[in-house]
Coordinates of C-alpha atoms in Angstrom, one line a residue:
Chain L
X1 CA 28.2 -6.5 -26.4
X2 CA 25.1 -7.1 -24.6
X3 CA 24.8 -6.2 -20.7
X4 CA 22.4 -7.0 -18.0
X5 CA 22.6 -5.3 -14.4
X6 CA 20.0 -6.1 -11.8
X7 CA 20.2 -4.5 -8.5
X8 CA 17.9 -6.1 -6.3
X9 CA 16.8 -4.0 -3.9
X10 CA 18.9 -0.4 -4.0
X11 CA 20.3 -0.3 -0.2
X12 CA 20.1 2.8 1.6
X13 CA 16.6 4.2 0.9
X14 CA 13.3 4.0 2.6
X15 CA 11.7 0.9 0.8
X16 CA 12.4 -1.6 -2.0
X17 CA 12.7 0.3 -5.5
X18 CA 14.7 -1.7 -8.5
X19 CA 16.0 -0.6 -11.7
X20 CA 16.3 -2.6 -14.6
X21 CA 18.1 -1.9 -17.4
X22 CA 18.5 -3.5 -20.9
X23 CA 21.6 -2.6 -22.8
X24 CA 22.0 -4.1 -26.3
X25 CA 25.4 -3.2 -29.0
X26 CA 26.6 -1.2 -26.3
X27 CA 22.9 0.9 -26.8
X28 CA 20.4 1.0 -24.1
X29 CA 17.2 -0.4 -24.9
X30 CA 15.1 -0.3 -21.8
X31 CA 15.6 1.6 -19.0
X32 CA 12.5 0.8 -16.1
X33 CA 12.4 2.1 -12.1
X34 CA 10.2 -0.4 -10.5
X35 CA 8.2 0.3 -7.0
X36 CA 7.1 -3.4 -6.3
X37 CA 6.0 -2.1 -2.6
X38 CA 2.6 -3.5 -1.7
X39 CA 0.2 -0.3 -1.3
X40 CA -0.9 0.5 2.6
X41 CA -4.5 1.5 2.4
X42 CA -4.1 4.7 4.7
X43 CA -6.6 6.7 2.4
X44 CA -9.6 3.6 3.3
X45 CA -8.5 3.1 7.0
X46 CA -9.1 7.1 7.4
X47 CA -12.6 6.5 6.4
X48 CA -15.2 6.3 9.0
X49 CA -13.1 7.8 11.4
X50 CA -13.5 10.6 13.5
X51 CA -11.7 14.0 13.0
X52 CA -9.8 13.6 16.4
X53 CA -8.3 10.4 15.0
X54 CA -6.7 11.5 11.5
X55 CA -3.4 13.2 12.5
X56 CA -2.8 10.0 14.6
X57 CA -3.5 7.9 12.0
X58 CA -1.6 9.5 9.3
X59 CA 1.9 9.9 11.4
X60 CA 1.7 6.2 11.2
X61 CA 2.2 6.4 7.1
X62 CA 6.1 7.4 7.6
X63 CA 8.6 6.4 10.6
X64 CA 10.7 9.3 9.3
X65 CA 8.2 12.6 8.5
X66 CA 5.6 11.6 11.1
X67 CA 5.5 14.9 12.1
X68 CA 4.7 16.5 8.9
X69 CA 2.1 13.8 8.2
X70 CA 0.5 15.1 10.9
X71 CA 0.8 18.6 10.4
X72 CA -0.1 18.3 6.9
X73 CA -4.0 16.4 8.2
X74 CA -4.2 19.3 11.0
X75 CA -3.9 22.1 8.0
X76 CA -6.7 19.6 6.2
X77 CA -8.9 19.3 9.0
X78 CA -8.7 22.7 9.9
X79 CA -9.5 23.8 6.1
X80 CA -12.2 22.1 5.6
X81 CA -14.0 22.9 8.9
X82 CA -13.1 26.6 8.8
X83 CA -10.7 26.6 12.1
X84 CA -8.3 29.1 12.5
X85 CA -5.5 28.9 14.4
X86 CA -3.7 31.1 16.6
X87 CA -0.3 33.3 15.5
X88 CA 1.5 31.5 18.5
X89 CA 0.3 28.0 17.4
X90 CA 1.8 28.2 13.7
X91 CA 4.9 29.8 15.3
X92 CA 5.4 26.6 17.8
X93 CA 3.3 24.1 14.7
X94 CA 6.6 25.6 12.7
X95 CA 9.3 24.8 15.3
X96 CA 7.8 21.3 15.7
X97 CA 8.4 21.0 11.7
X98 CA 11.7 22.3 11.4
X99 CA 12.7 19.9 14.2
X100 CA 11.2 17.1 11.7
X101 CA 13.2 18.3 9.0
X102 CA 16.6 18.7 10.6
X103 CA 16.1 14.5 11.9
X104 CA 15.4 13.7 8.3
X105 CA 17.8 15.8 6.6
X106 CA 20.9 14.6 9.0
X107 CA 19.6 11.3 8.9
X108 CA 19.6 11.6 5.0
X109 CA 23.1 13.4 4.6
X110 CA 25.2 11.4 7.3
X111 CA 23.8 8.0 7.2
X112 CA 23.1 7.4 3.7
X113 CA 24.5 9.9 1.5
X114 CA 28.0 10.4 2.7
X115 CA 29.0 6.7 2.9
X116 CA 28.9 7.5 -1.1
X117 CA 30.7 10.4 -1.4
X118 CA 33.4 8.5 1.1
X119 CA 33.7 5.7 -1.1
X120 CA 32.4 2.6 1.7
X121 CA 28.9 0.9 1.5
X122 CA 27.3 2.2 5.2
X123 CA 28.1 4.5 7.7
X124 CA 29.6 1.5 9.9
X125 CA 33.0 1.4 8.2
X126 CA 32.9 5.4 9.2
X127 CA 33.2 4.7 12.8
X128 CA 37.1 3.5 12.4
X129 CA 37.7 6.2 9.3
X130 CA 36.2 9.2 10.8
X131 CA 34.9 8.7 14.2
X132 CA 34.5 12.6 14.3
X133 CA 32.5 13.1 11.8
X134 CA 30.1 9.8 12.7
X135 CA 29.8 11.5 16.2
X136 CA 29.0 14.5 14.9
X137 CA 26.5 13.3 12.4
X138 CA 24.8 11.3 15.7
X139 CA 25.1 14.2 18.0
X140 CA 23.1 16.1 15.7
X141 CA 20.9 13.5 14.6
X142 CA 20.5 13.0 18.4
X143 CA 19.4 16.7 19.2
X144 CA 16.9 17.4 16.1
X145 CA 15.1 14.1 17.9
X146 CA 15.2 16.0 21.5
X147 CA 13.7 18.7 20.0
X148 CA 10.8 17.0 18.2
X149 CA 10.5 15.3 22.1
X150 CA 10.2 18.9 23.4
X151 CA 7.4 20.2 21.4
X152 CA 5.4 17.2 20.0
X153 CA 5.9 14.7 23.1
X154 CA 7.9 12.0 21.6
X155 CA 10.7 11.6 19.0
X156 CA 8.5 9.7 16.2
X157 CA 4.4 10.0 16.1
X158 CA 3.8 13.4 17.6
X159 CA 0.8 13.4 20.6
X160 CA 0.6 17.5 21.3
X161 CA -0.3 17.9 18.1
X162 CA -3.9 18.8 17.7
X163 CA -6.8 20.2 15.3
X164 CA -6.9 23.5 16.5
X165 CA -3.4 23.9 18.4
X166 CA -1.6 21.8 21.1
X167 CA -2.6 20.0 24.1
X168 CA 0.6 20.5 26.1
X169 CA 3.0 23.8 25.4
X170 CA 6.4 23.9 26.3
X171 CA 7.5 26.4 28.8
X172 CA 9.7 29.7 28.5
X173 CA 12.3 27.6 30.3
X174 CA 11.7 24.9 27.5
X175 CA 12.5 27.2 25.1
X176 CA 15.4 28.9 27.0
X177 CA 17.2 25.6 26.8
X178 CA 15.9 25.2 23.2
X179 CA 17.3 28.3 22.3
X180 CA 20.8 27.6 23.9
X181 CA 20.6 23.7 22.3
X182 CA 20.1 25.4 18.8
X183 CA 22.7 28.0 18.9
X184 CA 25.2 25.0 19.8
X185 CA 23.9 23.5 16.7
X186 CA 25.4 25.9 14.1
X187 CA 29.1 24.6 14.4
X188 CA 28.6 21.2 14.2
X189 CA 26.8 21.9 11.0
X190 CA 29.8 23.9 10.1
X191 CA 31.7 20.8 10.5
X192 CA 29.4 18.8 8.4
X193 CA 29.8 21.2 5.5
X194 CA 33.3 21.6 5.2
X195 CA 33.4 17.5 5.2
X196 CA 31.0 17.7 2.0
X197 CA 32.6 20.6 0.8
X198 CA 35.7 18.8 0.6
X199 CA 33.6 16.1 -1.2
X200 CA 31.6 18.2 -3.7
X201 CA 33.8 16.6 -6.6
X202 CA 32.8 13.5 -5.9
X203 CA 29.1 14.3 -6.8
X204 CA 28.7 13.4 -10.7
X205 CA 27.7 16.0 -13.4
X206 CA 24.8 14.9 -14.7
X207 CA 22.4 18.2 -15.8
X208 CA 18.6 17.5 -16.8
X209 CA 16.1 20.5 -16.9
X210 CA 12.9 19.4 -15.3
X211 CA 10.0 21.5 -13.7
X212 CA 10.6 21.6 -9.7
X213 CA 7.3 22.4 -7.6
X214 CA 7.3 23.7 -4.2
X215 CA 5.5 25.5 -1.7
X216 CA 6.3 29.8 -2.2
X217 CA 5.8 32.4 -0.2
X218 CA 7.2 35.9 -1.8
X219 CA 9.9 36.9 1.0
X220 CA 10.2 33.7 2.8
X221 CA 12.3 30.5 2.4
X222 CA 8.6 28.5 3.2
X223 CA 7.9 25.0 4.3
X224 CA 4.7 25.7 5.8
X225 CA 2.4 28.4 4.4
X226 CA 1.9 29.4 0.5
X227 CA 0.9 28.4 -2.5
X228 CA 2.2 25.8 -5.0
X229 CA 4.7 27.4 -7.2
X230 CA 6.5 26.2 -10.2
X231 CA 9.4 26.6 -12.2
X232 CA 7.6 26.3 -15.4
X233 CA 4.2 28.1 -14.3
X234 CA 2.8 30.7 -12.5
X235 CA 1.9 29.6 -9.0
X236 CA -1.5 28.0 -7.7
X237 CA -3.6 27.8 -4.6
X238 CA -3.2 24.5 -2.1
X239 CA -7.0 23.7 -2.6
X240 CA -6.1 22.9 -6.7
X241 CA -3.5 20.9 -6.2
X242 CA -4.9 18.2 -8.0
X243 CA -4.5 20.3 -11.2
X244 CA -0.9 20.1 -10.2
X245 CA -0.1 16.7 -9.2
X246 CA -2.1 14.9 -12.2
X247 CA -1.7 11.5 -10.6
X248 CA -1.9 8.5 -13.1
X249 CA -0.9 4.8 -12.8
X250 CA 1.9 2.9 -14.7
X251 CA 2.6 -0.9 -14.9
X252 CA 6.0 -0.5 -13.3
X253 CA 4.9 0.8 -10.1
X254 CA 2.5 -0.1 -7.4
X255 CA 2.9 3.6 -6.5
X256 CA 1.2 6.3 -8.4
X257 CA 3.0 8.9 -10.8
X258 CA 2.4 12.7 -11.1
X259 CA 2.9 15.1 -13.8
X260 CA 2.3 18.6 -14.4
X261 CA 3.5 21.1 -17.0
X262 CA 6.2 18.4 -18.4
X263 CA 6.4 14.4 -18.9
X264 CA 8.0 14.6 -15.1
X265 CA 8.5 17.1 -12.3
X266 CA 10.6 16.9 -9.1
X267 CA 9.8 17.9 -5.6
X268 CA 12.2 18.2 -2.4
X269 CA 15.1 20.4 -1.3
X270 CA 16.4 21.2 -4.5
X271 CA 12.8 21.9 -5.7
X272 CA 12.7 24.5 -2.9
X273 CA 16.2 25.8 -3.3
X274 CA 15.2 26.5 -7.1
X275 CA 12.3 28.5 -6.3
X276 CA 13.6 30.3 -2.6
X277 CA 16.8 30.3 -2.7
X278 CA 16.5 33.8 -2.8
X279 CA 14.8 33.8 0.8
X280 CA 17.4 31.5 2.7
X281 CA 18.7 32.9 5.7
X282 CA 22.5 34.7 5.3
X283 CA 25.0 31.7 6.6
X284 CA 22.4 29.1 4.6
X285 CA 23.1 31.8 1.3
X286 CA 26.8 31.6 2.4
X287 CA 26.9 27.6 2.4
X288 CA 25.4 27.8 -1.0
X289 CA 27.7 30.2 -2.3
X290 CA 30.7 28.6 -1.2
X291 CA 29.3 25.0 -3.1
X292 CA 29.0 27.4 -5.9
X293 CA 25.5 26.7 -6.2
X294 CA 23.6 29.7 -8.5
X295 CA 19.8 30.6 -8.5
X296 CA 19.2 27.6 -10.2
X297 CA 20.6 24.0 -9.9
X298 CA 19.9 20.8 -12.7
X299 CA 21.9 18.4 -11.0
X300 CA 19.5 15.8 -9.2
X301 CA 22.5 14.6 -7.4
X302 CA 22.7 18.3 -5.7
X303 CA 19.2 17.5 -3.8
X304 CA 21.4 16.0 -0.6
X305 CA 23.8 19.2 -0.7
X306 CA 20.3 21.5 -0.9
X307 CA 19.4 19.7 2.2
X308 CA 22.6 20.6 4.1
X309 CA 21.9 24.3 3.1
X310 CA 18.3 23.7 4.6
X311 CA 19.7 22.4 8.2
X312 CA 21.6 25.7 8.5
X313 CA 18.7 27.8 7.4
X314 CA 16.3 26.0 9.7
X315 CA 18.5 26.5 12.9
X316 CA 18.9 30.1 12.0
X317 CA 15.1 30.8 11.6
X318 CA 14.5 28.4 14.6
X319 CA 16.5 30.5 16.7
X320 CA 14.2 33.7 15.3
X321 CA 11.1 31.6 16.3
X322 CA 12.4 30.8 20.0
X323 CA 13.3 34.4 20.1
X324 CA 9.8 35.8 19.4
X325 CA 8.1 33.2 21.6
X326 CA 10.5 33.9 24.5
X327 CA 9.8 38.2 23.9
X328 CA 5.8 37.7 23.5
X329 CA 5.4 34.6 26.4
X330 CA 3.4 31.7 26.3
X331 CA -0.3 31.8 26.4
X332 CA -1.9 29.1 27.7
X333 CA -4.8 28.0 24.8
X334 CA -7.4 25.2 24.8
X335 CA -8.1 24.6 21.3
X336 CA -12.1 24.5 20.6
X337 CA -13.0 22.4 17.7
X338 CA -16.9 22.1 16.9
X339 CA -16.5 19.4 14.3
X340 CA -19.1 20.3 10.6
X341 CA -19.3 19.0 7.3
X342 CA -16.7 20.2 4.7
X343 CA -13.5 19.6 2.6
X344 CA -10.3 20.6 2.5
X345 CA -7.1 20.4 1.7
X346 CA -3.7 20.3 3.9
X347 CA -0.2 21.4 2.6
X348 CA 3.2 21.8 3.5
X349 CA 7.0 20.9 2.6
X350 CA 7.9 17.9 4.2
X351 CA 11.3 16.6 4.6
X352 CA 11.3 15.2 0.6
X353 CA 8.9 17.7 -1.0
X354 CA 5.7 19.1 -1.2
X355 CA 3.0 16.7 0.4
X356 CA -0.7 17.1 0.3
X357 CA -3.6 16.0 2.3
X358 CA -7.4 16.3 1.1
X359 CA -10.3 14.8 3.7
X360 CA -13.7 15.3 3.8
X361 CA -16.1 15.0 6.6
X362 CA -19.5 14.6 7.3
X363 CA -21.3 16.9 9.7
X364 CA -20.5 14.6 12.5
X365 CA -16.6 14.9 11.7
X366 CA -16.8 11.5 10.3
X367 CA -14.3 11.2 7.7
X368 CA -16.0 10.4 4.4
X369 CA -12.9 10.8 2.1
X370 CA -9.1 11.1 1.9
X371 CA -6.2 11.7 -0.6
X372 CA -2.7 11.7 0.5
X373 CA -0.4 12.7 -2.4
X374 CA 3.2 12.2 -0.7
X375 CA 6.7 13.3 -2.7
X376 CA 8.2 10.3 -2.9
X377 CA 5.2 9.6 -5.1
X378 CA 5.6 12.8 -7.4
X379 CA 9.1 11.9 -8.0
X380 CA 9.1 8.6 -9.9
X381 CA 8.2 10.3 -12.6
X382 CA 11.4 12.1 -12.2
X383 CA 13.6 9.2 -11.7
X384 CA 13.0 7.3 -14.4
X385 CA 13.2 10.6 -16.5
X386 CA 16.5 11.0 -15.1
X387 CA 17.9 7.8 -15.7
X388 CA 16.9 7.4 -19.4
X389 CA 19.2 10.1 -19.8
X390 CA 21.6 9.3 -17.8
X391 CA 22.1 5.7 -18.1
X392 CA 22.9 6.2 -21.8
X393 CA 26.0 8.8 -21.0
X394 CA 27.5 6.3 -18.7
X395 CA 26.7 2.7 -20.4
X396 CA 30.3 2.6 -21.4
X397 CA 31.2 2.4 -17.7
X398 CA 32.1 -0.2 -15.5
X399 CA 29.1 -2.2 -14.3
X400 CA 30.2 -1.4 -10.9
X401 CA 30.5 2.0 -11.4
X402 CA 27.4 2.3 -13.3
X403 CA 25.1 0.5 -10.6
X404 CA 26.8 3.3 -8.2
X405 CA 25.9 6.2 -10.3
X406 CA 22.3 5.1 -10.5
X407 CA 21.8 4.2 -6.9
X408 CA 23.6 7.7 -5.8
X409 CA 20.8 9.1 -8.4
X410 CA 18.1 7.6 -6.2
X411 CA 19.4 7.8 -3.2
X412 CA 19.7 11.8 -3.7
X413 CA 16.6 12.0 -4.3
X414 CA 16.0 10.6 -0.7
X415 CA 13.0 8.4 -1.4
X416 CA 10.3 7.2 1.0
X417 CA 9.1 4.0 -1.3
X418 CA 7.7 3.0 1.8
X419 CA 5.5 5.9 2.3
X420 CA 4.6 6.1 -1.6
X421 CA 3.2 2.8 -1.5
X422 CA 10.0 0.5 0.0
X423 CA 15.2 0.5 -2.1
X424 CA 16.5 -0.4 -5.9
X425 CA 16.8 -3.8 -8.0
X426 CA 18.5 -3.1 -11.4
X427 CA 18.8 -5.3 -14.5
X428 CA 21.4 -4.7 -17.1
X429 CA 20.1 -7.2 -20.4
Chain O
X1 CA 22.1 3.3 44.1
X2 CA 21.4 1.7 40.5
X3 CA 20.3 3.5 37.3
X4 CA 18.1 1.1 35.5
X5 CA 16.8 1.5 31.7
X6 CA 14.1 -1.8 30.4
X7 CA 13.3 -1.6 27.0
X8 CA 11.3 -3.8 24.7
X9 CA 12.0 -4.1 21.1
X10 CA 10.0 -5.6 18.1
X11 CA 7.0 -4.9 16.4
X12 CA 3.6 -5.8 17.8
X13 CA 2.1 -5.8 14.9
X14 CA 4.1 -8.9 14.2
X15 CA 2.3 -11.7 16.6
X16 CA 5.8 -13.0 19.1
X17 CA 8.0 -10.6 17.2
X18 CA 6.4 -8.2 19.5
X19 CA 7.0 -10.0 22.9
X20 CA 8.9 -7.3 24.1
X21 CA 6.3 -4.9 24.1
X22 CA 3.9 -7.0 26.0
X23 CA 6.4 -7.9 28.4
X24 CA 7.3 -4.4 28.8
X25 CA 3.3 -3.7 29.1
X26 CA 2.9 -6.2 32.1
X27 CA 5.8 -4.1 33.8
X28 CA 4.1 -0.9 33.7
X29 CA 1.2 -2.0 35.0
X30 CA 3.1 -3.5 38.2
X31 CA 3.9 0.7 38.9
X32 CA 7.5 -0.7 40.1
X33 CA 8.6 1.5 42.8
X34 CA 12.4 1.7 43.0
X35 CA 14.0 2.0 46.6
X36 CA 14.3 5.9 46.5
X37 CA 18.3 6.0 45.8
X38 CA 17.7 3.9 42.5
X39 CA 15.8 5.0 38.8
X40 CA 14.4 2.3 36.6
X41 CA 13.2 3.6 33.6
X42 CA 10.8 2.0 31.2
X43 CA 10.9 2.5 27.0
X44 CA 10.0 0.9 24.2
X45 CA 12.4 1.2 21.1
X46 CA 10.2 -0.4 18.5
X47 CA 12.4 -1.5 15.8
X48 CA 14.7 1.2 15.1
X49 CA 18.2 1.0 15.0
X50 CA 19.4 5.1 15.6
X51 CA 16.6 5.1 18.4
X52 CA 18.4 2.7 20.3
X53 CA 21.8 3.9 19.6
X54 CA 20.5 7.1 21.2
X55 CA 18.4 6.1 23.8
X56 CA 21.2 3.8 25.7
X57 CA 23.7 6.2 25.4
X58 CA 26.1 6.7 28.3
X59 CA 23.4 4.4 30.5
X60 CA 24.1 3.0 33.2
X61 CA 22.5 -1.2 33.2
X62 CA 20.4 -1.5 30.2
X63 CA 18.0 -4.4 30.1
X64 CA 16.7 -5.3 26.3
X65 CA 13.7 -7.8 25.8
X66 CA 13.5 -8.8 22.0
X67 CA 12.4 -12.0 20.2
X68 CA 15.0 -14.0 19.2
X69 CA 15.7 -16.8 17.1
X70 CA 18.2 -18.8 18.8
X71 CA 17.1 -22.3 17.7
X72 CA 15.4 -23.6 21.1
X73 CA 12.1 -25.0 21.0
X74 CA 9.1 -21.7 20.6
X75 CA 8.5 -20.0 24.2
X76 CA 12.2 -20.5 25.5
X77 CA 13.3 -17.4 27.2
X78 CA 17.3 -17.1 27.5
X79 CA 19.1 -14.6 29.5
X80 CA 22.7 -13.4 27.8
X81 CA 25.3 -10.5 27.4
X82 CA 26.2 -9.4 23.8
X83 CA 29.2 -10.8 24.2
X84 CA 27.7 -14.6 24.7
X85 CA 26.5 -14.4 21.0
X86 CA 27.0 -13.9 17.3
X87 CA 24.9 -12.3 15.2
X88 CA 23.2 -14.5 11.8
X89 CA 21.6 -11.6 10.0
X90 CA 23.0 -11.1 6.5
X91 CA 21.2 -8.0 5.4
X92 CA 20.8 -5.6 7.7
X93 CA 21.5 -1.7 7.9
X94 CA 21.3 -2.3 4.2
X95 CA 18.4 0.4 5.3
X96 CA 17.0 1.6 7.7
X97 CA 13.9 -0.7 8.1
X98 CA 16.1 -3.4 9.1
X99 CA 18.8 -3.1 12.1
X100 CA 21.2 -5.3 13.9
X101 CA 21.2 -5.1 17.8
X102 CA 24.5 -6.4 18.0
X103 CA 25.8 -4.0 15.4
X104 CA 24.2 -1.1 16.5
X105 CA 25.4 -2.3 20.3
X106 CA 29.4 -2.1 18.8
X107 CA 28.7 1.2 17.0
X108 CA 27.7 2.4 20.9
X109 CA 30.9 1.0 22.0
X110 CA 33.4 2.7 19.3
X111 CA 31.8 5.7 20.2
X112 CA 32.5 5.6 23.4
X113 CA 28.9 5.5 25.1
X114 CA 28.4 2.3 25.6
X115 CA 26.3 1.2 28.9
X116 CA 27.8 -0.3 31.8
X117 CA 26.4 -3.3 31.3
X118 CA 23.6 -4.7 28.7
X119 CA 21.8 -7.5 29.4
X120 CA 19.3 -9.6 26.8
X121 CA 16.5 -12.0 27.6
X122 CA 15.8 -13.3 24.2
X123 CA 12.7 -15.6 23.1
X124 CA 12.1 -17.7 20.8
X125 CA 8.6 -17.1 18.8
X126 CA 6.3 -19.4 17.7
X127 CA 4.6 -17.2 15.0
X128 CA 5.8 -13.9 13.6
X129 CA 3.3 -12.7 10.9
X130 CA 1.0 -10.1 10.9
X131 CA -1.2 -9.9 13.3
X132 CA -1.9 -8.7 16.9
X133 CA -1.8 -10.9 20.2
X134 CA 1.2 -13.3 21.4
X135 CA 0.9 -17.0 20.1
X136 CA -0.8 -19.6 22.6
X137 CA 2.5 -20.6 23.9
X138 CA 4.1 -17.2 24.8
X139 CA 0.8 -16.1 26.5
X140 CA 1.3 -19.4 28.2
X141 CA 4.3 -18.4 29.2
X142 CA 4.1 -14.3 29.8
X143 CA 4.5 -14.5 34.1
X144 CA 7.2 -17.1 33.4
X145 CA 9.1 -14.1 31.5
X146 CA 7.9 -11.4 33.5
X147 CA 9.4 -13.1 36.4
X148 CA 12.8 -13.2 34.9
X149 CA 12.5 -10.1 34.4
X150 CA 11.8 -9.1 37.7
X151 CA 14.4 -11.4 39.4
X152 CA 17.1 -9.2 37.4
X153 CA 15.8 -5.7 39.1
X154 CA 14.6 -6.8 42.3
X155 CA 17.8 -5.6 44.5
X156 CA 16.7 -2.6 43.1
X157 CA 13.1 -2.3 44.2
X158 CA 11.8 -0.6 47.6
X159 CA 9.7 -2.5 50.0
X160 CA 6.0 -2.0 49.7
X161 CA 4.9 -0.3 53.0

């Protein structure tokens, strides 16, 4: 029997992606993950622009992880111009980064993944059946937004982040209020965790060992500093990121793909968990234990659970930073930057995985070259390889179930396809 | 005592789709002075459904300004409430990139945080395509749109001295 399933525009992901599956006589002949999104040309737009404009421009790469792009740009600019930032700046930047990680993870888990586990098409029917949970998710998302606004000046597309520091710093009373808000977040996160724990058996069983890549910094579950870690090889300095990503072009995608020690690798929350899980905060580690997660998890569907675990870690870690900042007191610092020529790489863990920006500036600080390597690009090859193994295993299931499993797999990666160059479109022949 | 929020919706990089932003900018340039017992907040909500939900939660009166296909001649402005209309959008909420304002408003109602009053000004576009700036028709009518929105908030403003 021949099958052709066409999922045109996978739903509940950011952007457009298609899957084409050809099966003849019950055997899968071809599976193709396609990305037809139009290229964005951000790297070209940056050429000729001042070092002062770069973080503002790149924030527009993404409406969800704009803070990640801004921070990575700042790190790249500062590396190129030899700028050292203060410990206070690093702490407030990490605190700002945490707010976006929480925003993004809550949005993905609550609005995009929960409907799959509860057997509905979108979050909207859940307002009728799970009103309290929806209210909790919206409250968490709202508070994370306000947290971003407090530190970055806006919920999305930050305005306070500058090369060398901040244009506006939070006051001690801002931080005291943030401390109370963060303390109140933990019980709400536990409500979401209990719901997902009760639904854990609905997460499909599928295992494919692959290479996982994330920032590593011994002793820390790092999102900001460190070297590039791999489950297959030794760590690599951030400046050498091109030896890790090895971008290449495929005919089925307008986005570049990446590979390192194997045919493909994965980045994101599960990669971070697999490389840094031993450094989770106590409550986050307890939650991982409750889900039965071991040191390494090779089921990509569990990426969303790793995101949930990270939410707890983020809030607990943020509370520690707030405490430190309150003890030390906020010092007014005016960023002083003298532009100079140079080349630098910025790197951090964006919500969807490790993010690299590389810049070259001339002596006036005008950008001569930019190279942005975003997490979803790095995951495309791995999504393809997962589908190649998954589809033959489930080809005898109903067409509806095959579609759901494939869509859930892509959604688990939380792809932001628009950034990488936008949904899912499947064809079974 | 009145607390008002005027919000623009839309994308100014898509021509007339950004009419709300253009009207909001014009309102901002007027430096509106509400009577001391009143407040007026202006906010551009862009194109994100979720942000609309957060922004309007538990507000008193919300005025939304957006480009709207209403089967009217290009440039027409209409004032209506969400109860007056039915959405024809078929593909909204399949991703976070395309929301339906009316579904977002109904979620706000179900969550128990719907504003006391919601008024919408819809403007029929002439040209929605990738460009900055408005079409000649909407540009010519901008003062009319501004006057109509101002008439909505006029009772809350303080006299200039």
